[in-house]
Amino acid sequence: MTPLTFTDARETVISAVRTGRATPAIEEIPLQLAAGRVLAMDVAADRDTPALARSVRDGYAVRASDVPGELRVIGEVRAGERYAGVLHAGEAVEIMTGAPVPEGADAIVMVEHTSRANGHVRTDRPAEPQQFINPKGCEARAGEVVLRAGTRLDYAGLALLATFGKSVAQVYRKPAVAIVATGDEIVEVHETPAEFQIRNSNAWSLAEQVARAGGVPHILPVARDTAAHTREIVGEGLKADLLLLSGGVSAGKYDVVEEVLASFGAEFYFDRVLIQPGQPLVFGRAAGTFFFGLPGNPASTMVTFEIFARAALELLGGSDEPSLYMPWARLARPFKHRTGLTRFLPARLDADGGQVTPIQWHGSGDIPSLARANAYLVVDPERAEYPEGELIRVLLK
Ligand code: AMP
Ligand code: MG
């Protein structure tokens, strides 16, 4: 198969999953458990919001045409009550933020711009009609859809559910994601590896990446580098909503993952992408389940999950627009690379995200360097050199 560019591979994943996914099942959950979940319903306002015209400042409700000038204070209105009377020309009502605007008033004068004496308030400034007033229904009209199905609920989404009285929400069931590490050299974390063995770290990074992206990780036993054993574990993994394999997708004699997937009648969309880390990268579908064969080097597994598998998982979880946020930052030192591949290199972004420094590392297996990084530099495949201070894209970790 011809290798794809980073952009083409990402588009391939998104369009294949978007068209091939089944609608996820829906479940109803209480508001307390809704954070991070993907809405399966449109949320409509249950009333005009605000329900009455509200003041957005502490100050005085007035008629705009009465100021500048001195007005008689006829009462006060606080948040949580309504002023019973009507305001006439020459009058003001003291008002607190959030309180309903009294009938007859059409502007709020900020308390900071007033002085008060003997039951009168004075302001030297003019007022625009409607200033510091949120009219009834300006945020939402009763019945208006305020958040759409497919939105992942963040803290403001929770505030919205609470505002409109939704103590339960319909959300999409989280996709189950099978995680299969492969390799004869891999032992589990509680085991003591011989010098020629390594502990299974990919299952752990992937499980966290899956959970963060809204999936439920299921770590399966390590598949050994034989077709028979890998077939057994892959058969199990294909029962999930998404299967992630790490390792076994290079051209080595014992890299059996592709042939095993083919034996399940897999359709392959690509098996090589022009990126580093992560060139040998398999994406396809077998028995109705999408799968990724991620290269086994820890950096490759981490990066290829973030830039490809996360989008697939988000779509399977009912999200509509998988995003890959890659803001710009200034390089703290000059940078060179060989063109042809989009590179994702561990880096430290400073506290305000303005400046980025590449981290010294010893290649895709260097987990201590990866753990110190908080971002990846995203290096343009067509550009060989970046001077110090140049803007470069960054993928947050
Ligand atoms: P592979 O893609 O199978 O050729 O693996 C590439 C490298 O990644 C191997 O040298 C392994 O040391 C490493 N590796 C593979 N699987 C894992 C894993 N589950 N955890 C940590 N390192 C791994
Ligand atoms: Mg291997």
XYZ file of C-alpha atoms and ligand atoms in Angstrom:
421
model
C 0.000 0.000 0.000
C 1.243 3.560 -0.655
C 2.175 5.420 2.506
C -0.106 8.343 3.373
C 0.835 11.781 4.624
C -0.175 12.703 8.146
C -3.074 14.829 6.895
C -4.367 12.209 4.470
C -4.123 9.453 7.057
C -6.059 11.516 9.578
C -8.755 12.315 7.039
C -8.955 8.636 6.120
C -9.532 7.662 9.754
C -12.160 10.322 10.324
C -14.139 9.625 7.175
C -13.970 5.818 7.560
C -15.189 5.908 11.155
C -17.743 8.626 10.563
C -19.381 6.661 7.762
C -18.836 3.175 9.171
C -19.701 3.644 12.843
C -22.854 2.326 14.436
C -24.821 4.828 16.519
C -23.678 4.199 20.071
C -26.221 3.007 22.610
C -27.723 5.648 24.890
C -27.843 5.583 28.669
C -29.355 7.896 31.233
C -27.105 9.168 34.012
C -27.444 11.623 36.903
C -25.857 15.060 36.610
C -23.183 14.026 39.143
C -21.778 11.511 36.635
C -22.181 13.587 33.490
C -18.762 15.288 33.357
C -16.832 14.293 30.255
C -19.736 12.351 28.775
C -21.101 12.967 25.285
C -24.666 14.244 25.112
C -27.075 12.003 23.245
C -29.903 14.537 23.399
C -30.399 18.115 22.365
C -30.886 20.235 25.488
C -33.616 22.858 25.250
C -34.157 25.812 27.578
C -37.094 25.127 29.890
C -37.828 28.870 30.174
C -36.703 32.225 28.882
C -33.266 32.994 30.278
C -33.077 35.324 32.006
C -36.744 34.899 32.887
C -36.971 38.665 33.565
C -34.796 41.583 32.465
C -31.877 41.520 34.913
C -29.306 43.989 36.083
C -25.688 43.001 35.460
C -24.286 45.638 37.846
C -24.757 46.890 41.378
C -26.127 50.423 41.140
C -29.354 52.265 40.384
C -32.181 51.469 38.002
C -33.157 54.701 36.246
C -34.717 56.160 33.142
C -31.796 56.830 30.763
C -33.330 60.148 29.761
C -33.176 61.355 33.425
C -29.379 61.297 33.678
C -27.030 63.029 34.199
C -28.907 64.496 37.151
C -30.229 63.930 40.639
C -32.964 61.376 41.285
C -35.086 60.444 44.285
C -34.367 56.916 45.570
C -37.757 55.235 46.046
C -36.603 51.785 47.148
C -34.269 48.890 46.617
C -34.357 45.534 44.844
C -32.052 42.611 45.513
C -31.340 39.415 43.632
C -34.028 36.929 44.591
C -36.917 39.408 44.801
C -38.966 41.611 42.536
C -39.650 45.343 42.990
C -43.374 45.749 43.543
C -43.820 49.323 42.346
C -43.233 51.247 39.121
C -40.421 53.722 38.558
C -41.419 57.155 37.252
C -39.490 60.118 35.850
C -37.089 61.599 38.393
C -36.863 58.365 40.415
C -34.239 55.683 40.981
C -34.330 52.236 42.591
C -31.184 50.902 44.161
C -30.455 47.554 42.485
C -28.069 44.645 42.997
C -26.468 42.470 40.345
C -28.857 39.759 39.205
C -31.999 41.540 40.448
C -34.939 42.076 38.065
C -35.121 45.566 36.594
C -38.153 47.456 38.017
C -40.965 48.322 35.647
C -40.456 51.800 34.205
C -36.633 51.703 34.362
C -34.596 51.272 31.176
C -30.980 51.586 32.309
C -28.646 50.814 35.200
C -26.113 53.316 36.496
C -23.140 51.694 38.210
C -22.841 52.457 41.899
C -19.225 53.560 41.287
C -20.545 56.460 39.173
C -22.951 57.838 41.765
C -23.009 59.743 45.025
C -25.851 59.590 47.463
C -27.201 61.990 50.057
C -30.531 62.697 51.725
C -32.492 60.045 49.913
C -31.228 61.216 46.536
C -28.646 59.812 44.123
C -26.610 61.884 41.736
C -24.666 60.913 38.634
C -22.714 63.145 36.294
C -22.691 60.671 33.440
C -25.220 60.068 30.701
C -26.676 56.553 30.248
C -27.516 54.594 27.115
C -30.971 52.995 27.145
C -30.597 49.280 28.132
C -27.119 49.735 29.566
C -26.190 47.003 32.056
C -29.516 45.258 31.483
C -29.799 41.703 30.158
C -33.230 41.621 28.525
C -35.629 38.747 29.201
C -34.721 35.746 27.023
C -31.499 37.255 25.654
C -29.456 34.161 26.535
C -32.074 31.639 25.446
C -35.762 31.541 24.617
C -37.984 28.867 26.178
C -37.773 25.779 23.962
C -34.614 26.904 22.161
C -31.891 24.261 21.796
C -28.920 25.434 23.846
C -26.596 22.425 23.481
C -26.607 19.747 20.783
C -26.275 15.979 20.934
C -22.672 15.062 20.175
C -21.197 17.673 22.529
C -18.834 16.463 25.215
C -19.893 17.897 28.567
C -17.285 20.109 30.185
C -17.817 22.118 33.366
C -19.798 24.780 31.533
C -21.931 22.015 30.025
C -22.724 20.816 33.543
C -23.661 24.376 34.514
C -25.965 24.447 31.505
C -27.699 21.187 32.485
C -28.167 22.572 35.993
C -29.466 25.931 34.692
C -32.161 24.240 32.643
C -33.194 21.749 35.297
C -31.718 18.586 33.814
C -30.814 16.463 36.798
C -30.459 13.467 34.512
C -28.920 13.448 31.061
C -28.974 11.058 28.141
C -25.450 10.315 27.030
C -23.799 7.849 24.688
C -22.430 4.689 26.202
C -18.635 4.818 26.422
C -16.951 2.667 23.773
C -15.121 -0.411 25.050
C -11.539 -0.415 23.834
C -9.457 -3.590 23.834
C -5.738 -3.005 24.350
C -3.358 -5.699 23.195
C 0.389 -5.399 23.622
C 2.399 -7.814 21.520
C 5.920 -9.144 21.808
C 7.902 -12.082 23.169
C 10.106 -9.644 25.094
C 7.246 -8.106 27.108
C 6.582 -8.958 30.757
C 4.032 -7.433 33.124
C 4.785 -4.642 35.565
C 4.846 -6.886 38.653
C 7.325 -9.286 37.038
C 11.100 -8.978 37.162
C 12.353 -8.779 33.605
C 15.460 -10.597 32.486
C 17.978 -8.268 30.837
C 16.606 -9.105 27.409
C 13.016 -8.387 28.455
C 11.063 -5.171 29.068
C 7.959 -4.389 31.054
C 4.691 -3.683 29.325
C 4.347 0.078 29.488
C 2.262 0.643 26.368
C -0.828 -0.945 27.866
C -0.680 1.636 30.659
C -0.155 4.717 28.560
C -2.850 3.567 26.156
C -5.332 2.805 28.936
C -4.968 6.367 30.210
C -5.191 7.861 26.730
C -8.340 5.809 26.090
C -9.934 6.894 29.363
C -9.130 10.540 28.652
C -10.736 10.263 25.247
C -13.956 8.912 26.737
C -13.467 5.155 26.271
C -13.359 2.247 28.710
C -9.999 0.456 28.414
C -9.788 -3.332 28.663
C -6.226 -4.570 28.833
C -5.976 -8.068 27.353
C -3.101 -10.504 27.900
C 0.097 -9.812 25.946
C 0.034 -11.541 22.574
C 3.168 -13.550 21.889
C 4.869 -13.231 18.511
C 3.231 -16.293 16.965
C 0.293 -16.168 14.592
C -1.626 -18.728 16.673
C -1.385 -16.885 19.994
C -1.885 -13.438 18.454
C -4.948 -14.767 16.629
C -6.467 -15.961 19.877
C -6.039 -12.568 21.582
C -7.062 -10.533 18.514
C -10.238 -12.635 18.252
C -11.053 -11.574 21.800
C -10.131 -7.932 21.097
C -12.402 -7.708 18.057
C -15.409 -8.097 20.363
C -14.764 -4.567 21.660
C -15.873 -1.350 19.946
C -12.275 -0.542 19.039
C -9.132 -2.672 19.075
C -5.704 -1.180 19.741
C -2.636 -3.320 19.229
C 0.870 -2.179 20.017
C 3.886 -3.650 18.271
C 4.256 -6.347 15.675
C 3.469 -4.156 12.656
C 6.993 -3.618 11.285
C 8.602 -5.732 8.599
C 10.377 -8.106 10.998
C 10.134 -11.874 10.728
C 8.084 -12.042 13.941
C 5.773 -9.123 13.221
C 2.599 -11.136 12.721
C -0.134 -8.624 13.508
C -1.074 -7.730 9.927
C -1.290 -11.338 8.744
C -3.410 -12.231 11.771
C -5.791 -9.332 11.117
C -5.969 -10.363 7.444
C -6.985 -13.853 8.560
C -10.079 -12.243 10.155
C -10.985 -10.805 6.740
C -9.727 -7.327 7.623
C -10.099 -4.387 5.307
C -6.953 -2.228 5.531
C -7.136 1.531 4.918
C -3.405 2.128 5.308
C -0.350 0.439 6.755
C 2.258 3.201 6.587
C 2.160 6.912 7.318
C 4.869 9.497 6.624
C 5.377 10.483 10.252
C 7.983 9.977 12.912
C 7.670 8.376 15.317
C 5.216 5.859 14.004
C 5.756 5.080 10.324
C 4.471 1.516 10.254
C 0.918 2.152 11.372
C -2.034 -0.014 10.456
C -5.637 1.097 10.377
C -8.504 -1.096 9.286
C -11.659 -2.924 10.162
C -12.399 -6.587 10.791
C -15.609 -8.281 11.888
C -17.226 -4.834 12.092
C -14.611 -3.479 14.532
C -12.131 -0.759 13.654
C -8.576 -1.478 14.748
C -5.204 0.223 14.894
C -1.934 -1.651 14.776
C 0.225 0.954 16.530
C 3.993 0.627 16.311
C 5.406 -0.740 19.578
C 8.003 1.854 20.459
C 6.484 3.750 23.377
C 6.697 7.187 21.735
C 5.178 5.785 18.551
C 2.320 4.201 20.453
C 1.619 7.401 22.388
C 1.810 9.750 19.418
C -0.120 7.612 16.946
C -2.886 7.168 19.489
C -3.156 10.918 19.991
C -3.128 11.881 16.334
C -5.221 9.040 14.867
C -6.832 6.616 17.307
C -8.233 9.343 19.555
C -10.252 10.757 16.661
C -11.673 7.302 15.921
C -12.542 6.732 19.564
C -14.216 10.122 19.929
C -16.350 9.450 16.855
C -17.289 5.987 18.150
C -18.325 7.665 21.398
C -20.806 9.888 19.571
C -18.726 13.065 19.257
C -19.149 14.848 15.969
C -16.015 16.872 15.458
C -12.825 15.224 16.660
C -10.303 17.946 17.222
C -6.529 17.999 17.255
C -5.527 21.255 18.793
C -2.053 22.327 17.644
C -1.361 25.907 18.685
C 1.748 27.873 17.749
C 4.665 28.609 20.053
C 8.084 30.170 19.581
C 11.102 27.903 19.411
C 13.572 28.550 22.226
C 16.402 27.282 20.044
C 17.033 26.648 16.363
C 15.916 23.324 14.987
C 16.838 21.203 11.939
C 15.470 17.959 10.575
C 15.503 15.845 7.451
C 12.427 16.685 5.358
C 9.859 14.153 4.177
C 8.188 13.155 7.447
C 5.947 15.054 9.837
C 7.782 14.714 13.133
C 6.331 14.782 16.634
C 9.171 15.360 19.075
C 8.956 15.607 22.858
C 9.217 19.164 24.102
C 8.610 21.442 27.055
C 6.160 24.251 26.578
C 6.644 27.057 29.099
C 3.951 27.972 31.580
C 2.076 30.432 29.381
C 2.441 28.351 26.227
C 4.480 31.012 24.448
C 7.832 29.292 24.084
C 8.758 25.693 23.387
C 12.044 23.843 23.881
C 12.772 20.450 22.332
C 13.819 17.836 24.902
C 17.052 15.864 24.483
C 16.030 12.274 23.985
C 17.353 8.929 22.856
C 14.668 8.002 20.378
C 11.213 6.477 20.478
C 11.906 4.139 23.365
C 12.977 6.869 25.775
C 10.150 6.898 28.323
C 11.937 9.090 30.926
C 12.196 11.889 28.321
C 8.591 11.393 27.256
C 7.459 11.643 30.855
C 9.324 14.958 31.276
C 7.742 16.420 28.145
C 4.427 18.236 28.271
C 4.025 18.634 24.510
C 5.334 17.535 21.119
C 6.858 19.808 18.519
C 5.044 19.238 15.247
C 7.680 19.589 12.565
C 6.596 20.400 9.016
C 7.712 17.676 6.542
C 8.647 20.289 3.939
C 10.722 22.552 6.095
C 14.324 21.640 6.965
C 15.312 24.466 9.312
C 13.678 26.624 11.906
C 15.616 29.563 13.380
C 15.397 30.437 17.069
C 12.232 32.400 17.839
C 10.344 30.951 14.856
C 6.724 29.924 15.309
C 6.169 26.171 15.253
C 3.115 24.066 15.939
C 2.824 22.199 19.196
C 0.649 19.250 20.203
C -0.164 19.261 23.894
C 0.443 16.005 25.711
P 7.671 -3.666 17.581
O 6.819 -2.593 16.980
O 6.934 -4.886 17.980
O 8.847 -3.973 16.688
O 8.265 -3.035 18.885
C 9.173 -1.973 18.806
C 9.827 -1.745 20.147
O 8.869 -1.284 21.042
C 10.407 -3.018 20.733
O 11.793 -2.893 20.715
C 9.938 -3.050 22.139
O 11.037 -2.931 22.986
C 9.036 -1.862 22.317
N 7.744 -2.319 22.811
C 6.867 -3.098 22.134
N 5.787 -3.334 22.879
C 5.960 -2.675 24.030
C 5.182 -2.537 25.224
N 3.989 -3.118 25.336
N 5.663 -1.781 26.220
C 6.876 -1.186 26.093
N 7.641 -1.275 25.008
C 7.210 -2.016 23.977
Mg 7.397 -6.737 18.579
